[in-house]
Short mmCIF file of C-alpha atoms (C1' of nucleotides) in Angstrom, two decimals:
data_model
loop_
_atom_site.label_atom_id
_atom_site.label_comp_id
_atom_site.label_asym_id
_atom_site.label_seq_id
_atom_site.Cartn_x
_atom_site.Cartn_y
_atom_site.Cartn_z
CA UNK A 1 -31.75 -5.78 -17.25
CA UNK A 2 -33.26 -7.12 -14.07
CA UNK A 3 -33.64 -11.26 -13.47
CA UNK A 4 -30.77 -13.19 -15.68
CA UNK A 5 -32.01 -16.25 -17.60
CA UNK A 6 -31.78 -19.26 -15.43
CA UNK A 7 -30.82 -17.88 -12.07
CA UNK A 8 -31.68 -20.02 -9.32
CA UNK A 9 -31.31 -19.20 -5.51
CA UNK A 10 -29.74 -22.70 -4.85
CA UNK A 11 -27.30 -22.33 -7.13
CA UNK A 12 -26.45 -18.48 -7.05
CA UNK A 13 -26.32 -19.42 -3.38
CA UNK A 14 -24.21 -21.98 -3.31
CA UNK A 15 -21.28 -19.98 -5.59
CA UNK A 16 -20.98 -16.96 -3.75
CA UNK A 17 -20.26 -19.10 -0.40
CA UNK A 18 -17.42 -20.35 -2.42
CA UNK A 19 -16.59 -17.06 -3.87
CA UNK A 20 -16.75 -15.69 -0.43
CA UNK A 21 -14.63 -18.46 1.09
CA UNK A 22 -11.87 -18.26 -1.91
CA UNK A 23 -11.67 -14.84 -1.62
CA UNK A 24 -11.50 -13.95 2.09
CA UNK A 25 -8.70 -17.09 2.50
CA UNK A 26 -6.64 -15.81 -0.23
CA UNK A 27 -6.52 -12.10 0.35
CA UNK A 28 -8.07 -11.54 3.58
CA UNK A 29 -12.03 -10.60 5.09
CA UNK A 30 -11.45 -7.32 5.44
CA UNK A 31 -9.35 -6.84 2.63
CA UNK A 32 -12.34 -8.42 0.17
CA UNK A 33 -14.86 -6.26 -1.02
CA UNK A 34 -18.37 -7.25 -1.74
CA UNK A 35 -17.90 -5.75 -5.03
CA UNK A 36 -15.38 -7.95 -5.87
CA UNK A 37 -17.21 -11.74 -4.32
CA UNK A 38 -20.23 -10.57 -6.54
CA UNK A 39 -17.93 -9.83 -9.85
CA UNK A 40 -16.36 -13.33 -9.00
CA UNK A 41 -19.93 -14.91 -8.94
CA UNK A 42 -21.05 -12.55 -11.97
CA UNK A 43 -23.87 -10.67 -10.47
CA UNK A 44 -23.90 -7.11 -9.10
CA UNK A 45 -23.04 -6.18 -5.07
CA UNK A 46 -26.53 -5.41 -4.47
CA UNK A 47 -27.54 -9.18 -4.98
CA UNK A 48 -25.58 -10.68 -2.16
CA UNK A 49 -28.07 -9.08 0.35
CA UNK A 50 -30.44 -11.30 -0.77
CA UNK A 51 -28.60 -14.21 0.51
CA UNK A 52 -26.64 -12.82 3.90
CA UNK A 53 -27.65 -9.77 5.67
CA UNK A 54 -25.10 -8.22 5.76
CA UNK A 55 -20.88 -8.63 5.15
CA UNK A 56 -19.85 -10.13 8.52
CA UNK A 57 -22.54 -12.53 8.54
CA UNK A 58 -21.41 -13.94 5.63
CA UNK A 59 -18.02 -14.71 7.45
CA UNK A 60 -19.71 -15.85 10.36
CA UNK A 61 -22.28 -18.58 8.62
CA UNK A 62 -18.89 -19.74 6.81
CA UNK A 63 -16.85 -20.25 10.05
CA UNK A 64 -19.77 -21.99 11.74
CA UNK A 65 -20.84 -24.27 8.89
CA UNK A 66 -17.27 -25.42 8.24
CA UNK A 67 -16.69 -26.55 12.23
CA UNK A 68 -19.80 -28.02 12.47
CA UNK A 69 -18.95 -30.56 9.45
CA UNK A 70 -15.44 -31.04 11.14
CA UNK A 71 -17.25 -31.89 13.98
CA UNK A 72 -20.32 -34.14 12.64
CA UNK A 73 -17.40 -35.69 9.89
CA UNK A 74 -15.39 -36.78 13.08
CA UNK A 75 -18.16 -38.58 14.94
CA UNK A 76 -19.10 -40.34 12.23
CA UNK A 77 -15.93 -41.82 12.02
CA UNK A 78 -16.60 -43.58 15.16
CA UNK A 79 -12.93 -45.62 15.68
CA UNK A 80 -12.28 -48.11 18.07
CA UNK A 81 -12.36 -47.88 21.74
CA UNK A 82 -8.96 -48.38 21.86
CA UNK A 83 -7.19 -44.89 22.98
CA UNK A 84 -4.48 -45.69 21.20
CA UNK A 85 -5.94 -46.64 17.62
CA UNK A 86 -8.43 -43.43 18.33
CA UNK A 87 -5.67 -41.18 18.59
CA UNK A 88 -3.99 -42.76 15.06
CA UNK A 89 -7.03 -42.44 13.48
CA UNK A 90 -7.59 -38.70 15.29
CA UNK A 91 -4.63 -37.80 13.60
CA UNK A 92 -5.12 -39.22 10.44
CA UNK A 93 -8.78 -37.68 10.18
CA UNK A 94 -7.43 -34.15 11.18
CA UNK A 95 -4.81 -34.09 8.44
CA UNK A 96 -7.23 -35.64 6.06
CA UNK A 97 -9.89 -33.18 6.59
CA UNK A 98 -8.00 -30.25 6.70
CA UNK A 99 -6.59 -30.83 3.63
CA UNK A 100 -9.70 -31.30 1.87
CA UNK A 101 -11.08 -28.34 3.33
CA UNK A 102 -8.03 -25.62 3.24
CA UNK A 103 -9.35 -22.83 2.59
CA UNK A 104 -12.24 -22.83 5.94
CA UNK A 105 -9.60 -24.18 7.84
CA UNK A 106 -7.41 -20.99 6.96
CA UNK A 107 -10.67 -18.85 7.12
CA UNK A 108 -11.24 -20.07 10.74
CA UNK A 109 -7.97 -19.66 12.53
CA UNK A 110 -7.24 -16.33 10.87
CA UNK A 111 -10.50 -14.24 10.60
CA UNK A 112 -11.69 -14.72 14.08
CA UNK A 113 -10.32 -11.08 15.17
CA UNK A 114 -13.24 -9.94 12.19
CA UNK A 115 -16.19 -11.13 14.76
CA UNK A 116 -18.11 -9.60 17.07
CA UNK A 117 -17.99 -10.83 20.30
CA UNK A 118 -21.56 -13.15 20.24
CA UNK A 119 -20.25 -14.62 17.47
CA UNK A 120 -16.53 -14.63 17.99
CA UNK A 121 -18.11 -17.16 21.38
CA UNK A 122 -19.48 -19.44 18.99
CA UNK A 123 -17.03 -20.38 16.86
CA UNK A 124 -14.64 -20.49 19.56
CA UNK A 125 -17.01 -23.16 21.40
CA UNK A 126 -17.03 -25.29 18.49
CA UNK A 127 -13.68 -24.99 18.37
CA UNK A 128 -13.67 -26.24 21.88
CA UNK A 129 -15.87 -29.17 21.32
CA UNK A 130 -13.83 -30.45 18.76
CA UNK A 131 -10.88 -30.03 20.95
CA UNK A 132 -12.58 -31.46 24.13
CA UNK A 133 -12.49 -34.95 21.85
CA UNK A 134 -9.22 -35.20 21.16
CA UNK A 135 -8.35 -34.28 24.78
CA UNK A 136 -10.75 -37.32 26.40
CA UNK A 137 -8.78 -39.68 24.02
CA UNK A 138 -5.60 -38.76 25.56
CA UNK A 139 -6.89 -38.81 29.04
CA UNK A 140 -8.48 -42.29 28.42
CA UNK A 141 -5.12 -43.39 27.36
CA UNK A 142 -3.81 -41.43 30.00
CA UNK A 143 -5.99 -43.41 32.50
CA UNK A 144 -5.41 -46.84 30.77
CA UNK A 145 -1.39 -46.14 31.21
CA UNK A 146 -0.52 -45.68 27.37
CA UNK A 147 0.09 -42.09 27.91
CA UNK A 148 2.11 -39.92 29.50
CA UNK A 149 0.93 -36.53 29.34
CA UNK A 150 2.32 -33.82 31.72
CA UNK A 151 -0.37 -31.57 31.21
CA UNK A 152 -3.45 -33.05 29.03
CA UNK A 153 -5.18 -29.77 28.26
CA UNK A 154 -1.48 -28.75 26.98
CA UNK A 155 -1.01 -32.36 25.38
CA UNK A 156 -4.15 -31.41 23.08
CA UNK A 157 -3.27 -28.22 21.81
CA UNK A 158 0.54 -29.20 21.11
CA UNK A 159 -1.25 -31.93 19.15
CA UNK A 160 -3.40 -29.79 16.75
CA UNK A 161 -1.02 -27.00 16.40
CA UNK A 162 1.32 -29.51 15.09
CA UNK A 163 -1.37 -31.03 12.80
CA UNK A 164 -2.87 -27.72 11.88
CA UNK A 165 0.73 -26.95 10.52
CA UNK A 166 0.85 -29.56 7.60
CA UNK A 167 -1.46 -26.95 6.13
CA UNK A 168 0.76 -24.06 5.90
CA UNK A 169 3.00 -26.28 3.42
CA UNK A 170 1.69 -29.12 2.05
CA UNK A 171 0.95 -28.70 -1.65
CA UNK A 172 -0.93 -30.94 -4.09
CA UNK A 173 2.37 -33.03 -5.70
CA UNK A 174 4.66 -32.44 -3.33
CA UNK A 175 7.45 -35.01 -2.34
CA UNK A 176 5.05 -36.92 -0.03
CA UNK A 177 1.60 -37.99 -0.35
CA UNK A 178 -1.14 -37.99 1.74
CA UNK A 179 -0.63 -41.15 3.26
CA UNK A 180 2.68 -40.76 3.82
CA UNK A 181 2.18 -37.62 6.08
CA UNK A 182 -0.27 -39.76 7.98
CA UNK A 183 2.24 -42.08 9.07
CA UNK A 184 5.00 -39.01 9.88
CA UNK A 185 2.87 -37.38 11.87
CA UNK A 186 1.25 -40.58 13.68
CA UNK A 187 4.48 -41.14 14.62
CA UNK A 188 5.94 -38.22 16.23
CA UNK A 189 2.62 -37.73 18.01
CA UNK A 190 2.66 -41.32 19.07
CA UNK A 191 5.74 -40.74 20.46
CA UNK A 192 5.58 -37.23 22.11
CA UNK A 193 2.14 -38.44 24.27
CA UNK A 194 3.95 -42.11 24.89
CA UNK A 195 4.19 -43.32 28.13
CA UNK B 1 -0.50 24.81 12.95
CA UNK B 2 2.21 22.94 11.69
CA UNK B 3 5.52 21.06 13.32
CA UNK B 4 4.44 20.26 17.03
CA UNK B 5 6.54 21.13 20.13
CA UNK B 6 9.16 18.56 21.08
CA UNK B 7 8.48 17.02 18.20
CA UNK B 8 11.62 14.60 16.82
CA UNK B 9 11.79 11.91 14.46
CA UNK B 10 13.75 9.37 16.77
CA UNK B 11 10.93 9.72 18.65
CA UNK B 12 7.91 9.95 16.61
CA UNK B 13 9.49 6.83 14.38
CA UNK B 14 9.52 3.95 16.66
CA UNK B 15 5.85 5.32 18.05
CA UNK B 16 4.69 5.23 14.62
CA UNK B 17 6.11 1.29 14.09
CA UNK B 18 4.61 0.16 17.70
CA UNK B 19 1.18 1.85 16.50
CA UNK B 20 1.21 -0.31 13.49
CA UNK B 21 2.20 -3.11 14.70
CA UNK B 22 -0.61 -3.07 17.42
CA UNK B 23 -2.98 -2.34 15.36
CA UNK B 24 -2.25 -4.67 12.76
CA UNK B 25 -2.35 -7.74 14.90
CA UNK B 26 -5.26 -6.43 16.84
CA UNK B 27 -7.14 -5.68 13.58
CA UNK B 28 -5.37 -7.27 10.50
CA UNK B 29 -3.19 -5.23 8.14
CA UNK B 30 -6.25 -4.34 5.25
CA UNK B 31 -8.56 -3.63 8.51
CA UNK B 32 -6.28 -1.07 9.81
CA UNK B 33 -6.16 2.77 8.18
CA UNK B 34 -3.52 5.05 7.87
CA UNK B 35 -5.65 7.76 9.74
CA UNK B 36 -6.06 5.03 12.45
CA UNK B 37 -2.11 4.62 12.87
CA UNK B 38 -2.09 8.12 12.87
CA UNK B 39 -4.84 9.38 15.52
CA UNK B 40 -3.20 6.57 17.81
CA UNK B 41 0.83 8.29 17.47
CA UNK B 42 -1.08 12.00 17.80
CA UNK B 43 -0.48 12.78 14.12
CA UNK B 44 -2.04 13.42 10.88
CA UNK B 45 -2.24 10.69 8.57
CA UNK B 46 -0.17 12.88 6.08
CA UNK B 47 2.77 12.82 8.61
CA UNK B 48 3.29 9.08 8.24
CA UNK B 49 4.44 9.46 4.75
CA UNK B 50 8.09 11.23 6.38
CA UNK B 51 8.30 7.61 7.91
CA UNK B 52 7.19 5.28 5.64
CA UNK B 53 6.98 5.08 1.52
CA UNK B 54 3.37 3.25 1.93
CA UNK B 55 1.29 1.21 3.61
CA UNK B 56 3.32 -2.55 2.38
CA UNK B 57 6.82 -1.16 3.23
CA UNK B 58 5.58 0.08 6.55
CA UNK B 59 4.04 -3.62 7.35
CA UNK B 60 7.13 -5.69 5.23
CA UNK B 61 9.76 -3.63 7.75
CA UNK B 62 7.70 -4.78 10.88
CA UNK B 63 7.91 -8.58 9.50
CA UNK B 64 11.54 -8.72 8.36
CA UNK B 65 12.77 -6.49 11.52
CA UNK B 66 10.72 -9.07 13.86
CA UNK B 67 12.33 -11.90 11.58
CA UNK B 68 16.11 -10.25 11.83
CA UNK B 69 15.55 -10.32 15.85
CA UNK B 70 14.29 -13.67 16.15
CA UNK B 71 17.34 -15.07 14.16
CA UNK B 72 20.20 -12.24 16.13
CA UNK B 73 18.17 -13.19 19.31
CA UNK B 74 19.47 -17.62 18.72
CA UNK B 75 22.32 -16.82 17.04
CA UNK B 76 23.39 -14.89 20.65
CA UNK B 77 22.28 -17.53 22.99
CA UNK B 78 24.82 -20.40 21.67
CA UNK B 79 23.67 -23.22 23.64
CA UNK B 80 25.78 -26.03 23.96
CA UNK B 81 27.54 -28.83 21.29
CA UNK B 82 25.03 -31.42 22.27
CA UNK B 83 21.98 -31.87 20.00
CA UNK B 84 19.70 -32.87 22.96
CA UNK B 85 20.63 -29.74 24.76
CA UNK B 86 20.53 -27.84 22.18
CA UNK B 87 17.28 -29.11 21.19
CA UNK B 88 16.16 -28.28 24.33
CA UNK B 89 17.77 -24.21 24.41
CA UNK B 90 15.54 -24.21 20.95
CA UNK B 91 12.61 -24.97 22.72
CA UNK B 92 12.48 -22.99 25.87
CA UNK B 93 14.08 -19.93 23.58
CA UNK B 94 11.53 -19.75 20.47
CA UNK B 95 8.48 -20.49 23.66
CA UNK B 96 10.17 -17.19 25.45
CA UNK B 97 10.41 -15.60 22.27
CA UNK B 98 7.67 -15.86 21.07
CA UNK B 99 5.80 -14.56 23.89
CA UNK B 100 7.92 -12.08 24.34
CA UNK B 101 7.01 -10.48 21.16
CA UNK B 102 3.76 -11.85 20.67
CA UNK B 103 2.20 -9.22 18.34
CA UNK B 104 4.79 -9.23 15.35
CA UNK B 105 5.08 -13.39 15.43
CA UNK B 106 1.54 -12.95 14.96
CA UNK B 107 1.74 -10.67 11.94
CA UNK B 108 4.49 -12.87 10.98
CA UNK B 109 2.10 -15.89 10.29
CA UNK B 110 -1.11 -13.78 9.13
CA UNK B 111 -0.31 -10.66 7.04
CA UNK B 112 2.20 -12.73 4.77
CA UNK B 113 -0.35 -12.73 2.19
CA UNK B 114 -0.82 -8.71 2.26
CA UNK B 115 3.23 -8.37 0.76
CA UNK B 116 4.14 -8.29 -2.79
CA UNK B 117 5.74 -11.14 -4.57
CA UNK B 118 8.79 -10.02 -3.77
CA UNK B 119 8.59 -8.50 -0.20
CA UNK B 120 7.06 -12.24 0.37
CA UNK B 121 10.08 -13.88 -0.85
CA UNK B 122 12.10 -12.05 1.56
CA UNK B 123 10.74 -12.92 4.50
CA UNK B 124 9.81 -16.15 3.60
CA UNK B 125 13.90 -16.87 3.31
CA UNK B 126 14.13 -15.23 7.18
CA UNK B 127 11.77 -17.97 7.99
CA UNK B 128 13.65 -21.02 6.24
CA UNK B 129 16.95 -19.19 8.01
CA UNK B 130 15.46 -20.04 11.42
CA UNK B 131 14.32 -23.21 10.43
CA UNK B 132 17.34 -24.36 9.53
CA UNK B 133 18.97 -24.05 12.86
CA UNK B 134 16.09 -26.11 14.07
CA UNK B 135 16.64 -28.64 11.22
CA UNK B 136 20.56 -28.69 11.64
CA UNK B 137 20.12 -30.04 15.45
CA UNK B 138 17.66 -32.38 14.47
CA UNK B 139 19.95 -33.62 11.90
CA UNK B 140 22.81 -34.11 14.10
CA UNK B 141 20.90 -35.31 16.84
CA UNK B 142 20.02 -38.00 14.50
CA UNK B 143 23.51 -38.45 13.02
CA UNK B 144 24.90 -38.96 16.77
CA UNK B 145 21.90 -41.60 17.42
CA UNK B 146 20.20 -39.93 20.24
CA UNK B 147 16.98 -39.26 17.87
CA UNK B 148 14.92 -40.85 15.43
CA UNK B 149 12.44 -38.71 13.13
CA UNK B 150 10.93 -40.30 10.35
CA UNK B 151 11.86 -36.76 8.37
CA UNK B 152 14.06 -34.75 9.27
CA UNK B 153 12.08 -31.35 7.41
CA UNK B 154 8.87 -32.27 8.57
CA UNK B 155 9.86 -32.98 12.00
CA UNK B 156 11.43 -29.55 11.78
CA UNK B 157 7.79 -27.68 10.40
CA UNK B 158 5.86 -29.85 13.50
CA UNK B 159 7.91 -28.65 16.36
CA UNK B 160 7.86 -24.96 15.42
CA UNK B 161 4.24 -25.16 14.72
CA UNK B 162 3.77 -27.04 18.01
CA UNK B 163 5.51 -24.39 20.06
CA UNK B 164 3.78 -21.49 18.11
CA UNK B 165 0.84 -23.12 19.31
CA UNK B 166 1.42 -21.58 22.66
CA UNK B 167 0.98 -18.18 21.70
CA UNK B 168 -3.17 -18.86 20.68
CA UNK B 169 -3.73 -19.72 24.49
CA UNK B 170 -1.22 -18.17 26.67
CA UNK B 171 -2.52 -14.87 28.65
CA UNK B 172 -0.59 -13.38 31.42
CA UNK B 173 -1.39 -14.86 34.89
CA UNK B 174 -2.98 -18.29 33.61
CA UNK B 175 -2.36 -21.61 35.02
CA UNK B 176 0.87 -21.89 34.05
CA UNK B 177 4.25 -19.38 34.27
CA UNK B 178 6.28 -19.38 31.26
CA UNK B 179 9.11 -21.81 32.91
CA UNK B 180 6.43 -24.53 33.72
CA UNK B 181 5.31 -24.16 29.78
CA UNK B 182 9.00 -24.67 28.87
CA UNK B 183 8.59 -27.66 30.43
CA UNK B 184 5.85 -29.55 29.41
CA UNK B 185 6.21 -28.32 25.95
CA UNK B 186 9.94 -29.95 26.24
CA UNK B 187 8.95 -33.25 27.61
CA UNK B 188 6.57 -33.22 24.72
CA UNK B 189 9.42 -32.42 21.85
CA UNK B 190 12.12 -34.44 23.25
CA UNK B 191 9.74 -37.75 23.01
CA UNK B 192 8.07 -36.63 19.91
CA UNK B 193 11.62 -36.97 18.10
CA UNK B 194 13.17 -39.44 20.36
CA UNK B 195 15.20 -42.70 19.15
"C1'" DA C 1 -52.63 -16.60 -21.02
"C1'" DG C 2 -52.24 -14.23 -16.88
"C1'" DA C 3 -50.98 -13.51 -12.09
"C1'" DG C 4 -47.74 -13.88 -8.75
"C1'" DT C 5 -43.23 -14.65 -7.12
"C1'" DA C 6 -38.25 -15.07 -7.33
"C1'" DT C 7 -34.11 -13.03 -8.84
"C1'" DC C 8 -31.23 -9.41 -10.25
"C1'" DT C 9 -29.78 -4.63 -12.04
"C1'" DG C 10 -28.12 -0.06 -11.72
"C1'" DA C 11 -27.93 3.93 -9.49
"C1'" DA C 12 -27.52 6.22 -5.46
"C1'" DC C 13 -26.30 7.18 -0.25
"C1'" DG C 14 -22.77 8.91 2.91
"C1'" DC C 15 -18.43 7.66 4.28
"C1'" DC C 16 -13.59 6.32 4.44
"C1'" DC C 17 -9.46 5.04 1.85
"C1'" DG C 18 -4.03 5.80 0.60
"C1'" DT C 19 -1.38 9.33 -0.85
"C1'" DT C 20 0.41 14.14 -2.11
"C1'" DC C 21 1.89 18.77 -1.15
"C1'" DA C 22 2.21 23.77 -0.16
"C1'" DA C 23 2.33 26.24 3.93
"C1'" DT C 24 4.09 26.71 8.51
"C1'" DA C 25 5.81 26.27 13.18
"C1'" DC C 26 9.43 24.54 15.75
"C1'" DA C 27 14.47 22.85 16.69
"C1'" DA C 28 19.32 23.14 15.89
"C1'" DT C 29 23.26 25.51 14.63
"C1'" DC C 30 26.17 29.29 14.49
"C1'" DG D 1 19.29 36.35 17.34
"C1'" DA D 2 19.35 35.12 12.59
"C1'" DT D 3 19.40 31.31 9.58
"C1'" DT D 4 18.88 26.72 8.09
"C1'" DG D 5 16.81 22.36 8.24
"C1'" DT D 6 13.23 19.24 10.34
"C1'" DA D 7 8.64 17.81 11.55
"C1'" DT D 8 4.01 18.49 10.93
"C1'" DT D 9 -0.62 20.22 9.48
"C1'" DG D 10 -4.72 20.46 6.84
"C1'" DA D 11 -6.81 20.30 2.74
"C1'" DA D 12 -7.34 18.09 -1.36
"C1'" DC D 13 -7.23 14.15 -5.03
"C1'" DG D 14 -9.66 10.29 -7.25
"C1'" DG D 15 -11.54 6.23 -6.00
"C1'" DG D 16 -13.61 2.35 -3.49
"C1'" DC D 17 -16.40 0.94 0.45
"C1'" DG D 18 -21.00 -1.52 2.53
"C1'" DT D 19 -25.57 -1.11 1.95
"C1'" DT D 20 -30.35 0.16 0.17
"C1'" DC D 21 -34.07 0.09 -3.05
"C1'" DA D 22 -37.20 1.02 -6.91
"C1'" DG D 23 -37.76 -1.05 -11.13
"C1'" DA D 24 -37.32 -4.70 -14.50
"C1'" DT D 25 -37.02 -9.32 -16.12
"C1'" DA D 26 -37.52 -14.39 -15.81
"C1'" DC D 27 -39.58 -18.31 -14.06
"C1'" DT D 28 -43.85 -20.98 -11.88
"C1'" DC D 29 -48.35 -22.07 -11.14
"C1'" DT D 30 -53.08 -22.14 -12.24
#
DNA sequence: AGAGTATCTGAACGCCCGTTCAATACAATC
DNA sequence: GATTGTATTGAACGGGCGTTCAGATACTCT
């Protein structure tokens, strides 16, 4: 057997990114064998090097890919001006999102210690870009007098830790929806940045 | 060559339990070897095995002694009968804690998914325990009208995850000591919840 | 129909894994 | 100083690891 009957690179491709991404959230990078993402894709090991180079790679191109589309999904949002209704709907996107995208969001807070240092630096500065936008909405608002931040650097990681927590319990049916946890969460953070 | 000189288990044990808790949030639990834990003690790999039954029971004992701590650790500071200052002991204790054993909280939050169904359960219940003192001041604090959460359990899930928050930045000799921290992290619960 | 290219297999490479155990050197006790 | 119990080695077990590559099959284009 060589070349399977209607194997395609751009969909082969496609499935052993999400193989890769299921696999390494549920159990862990290292603890994932390549053995094991290509039996989940139904191919052999030795076909995954014709897509990544090699193991870590694959990792890295998944952490990178998912922050940049946090990143571009957040700009395009473009809210008001208003640091106020930009924070609501900053809070509202980041719960939204990382919902919808679990499994990268677990991938890229947990698997970081699995880079090398080059590319350990670039996720980490995406990571700071995105956080670098939440932090000139609260210093706008902070400027504008509808804040109260002691610290703003501070103000923005409280913020996202808190957010970045619906994810380690939220579960598809759960006592509240969506929506609701929007409005919980608005709330408290309205509240703990207030002026 | 065969038993080493000076060599005693009340010795060798807690060496053995440092070494794998280092490496393990250094490296992740799957990323770590048994001949690693070993070569950093001094030992053969084979000498583990008078410590330990295997690899899960060596990493569940880390979690649910860390967990056992955290809870003796609050239960022994009895802070006062007011919610609000008890709210605030909470605080500025899980902050100190936290960085004061910053390595097994760590493990605590990442290598849950490396523990058998029933090792998992276990510490899972350690971590509702502590909760539950959080969500018991919350409660009261809103039963005596000094706060107003829109949920009492979620509220409960955003301030822990907020203050864990501080242990993915803080480094030794930053910006800001640990008291300053207390504070700003403090100002930032109190409002979040206020009435 | 035939050539060329894309896709995948299957076997192999050297290496490391968690765990077991008989042998053995030291410590503790008397 | 002899004896008993404790702590450890070092080798071995079967198996899985990431990665490479020659060969084989399926598609695509002319």
């Amino acid at each position: 057997m060589a070349r399977k009957p209607g194997s395609r690179s751009d969909i082969t491709g496609p499935r052993i990114r999400a193989a890769a991404r299921h696999l390494f959230a549920r159990h862990g990078f290292a603890a994932v064998s390549m053995r094991q993402i290509a039996a989940e894709v139904g191919v052999q090991a030795g076909a995954l090097y014709l897509y990544t180079p090699d193991k870590e790679t694959m990792l890295v191109d998944l952490l990178r890919d998912h922050m940049d589309e946090l990143i571009a999904a957040w700009d395009a949002a473009e809210p008001s001006a208003d640091p106020v209704e930009r924070l609501e709907a900053f809070v509202r996107f980041h719960i939204a999102f990382n919902l919808d995208h679990a499994e990268a969001v677990f991938l890229s807070y947990m698997e970081l210690r699995n880079l090398g240092p080059e590319n350990f630096a670039v996720i980490e500065g995406l990571r700071r870009d995105y956080e670098n936008r939440l932090e000139a909405i609260l210093r706008a608002g902070q400027d504008a007098g509808h804040f109260a931040v002691p610290d703003t650097k501070l103000a923005t990681l409280a913020i996202i830790a808190m957010l970045n927590g619906v994810n380690t319990w939220y579960r598809e049916g759960g006592r509240l929806g969506r929506a609701a946890i929007g409005d919980i969460y608005w709330d408290m953070a309205r509240k703990a940045v207030a002026a």
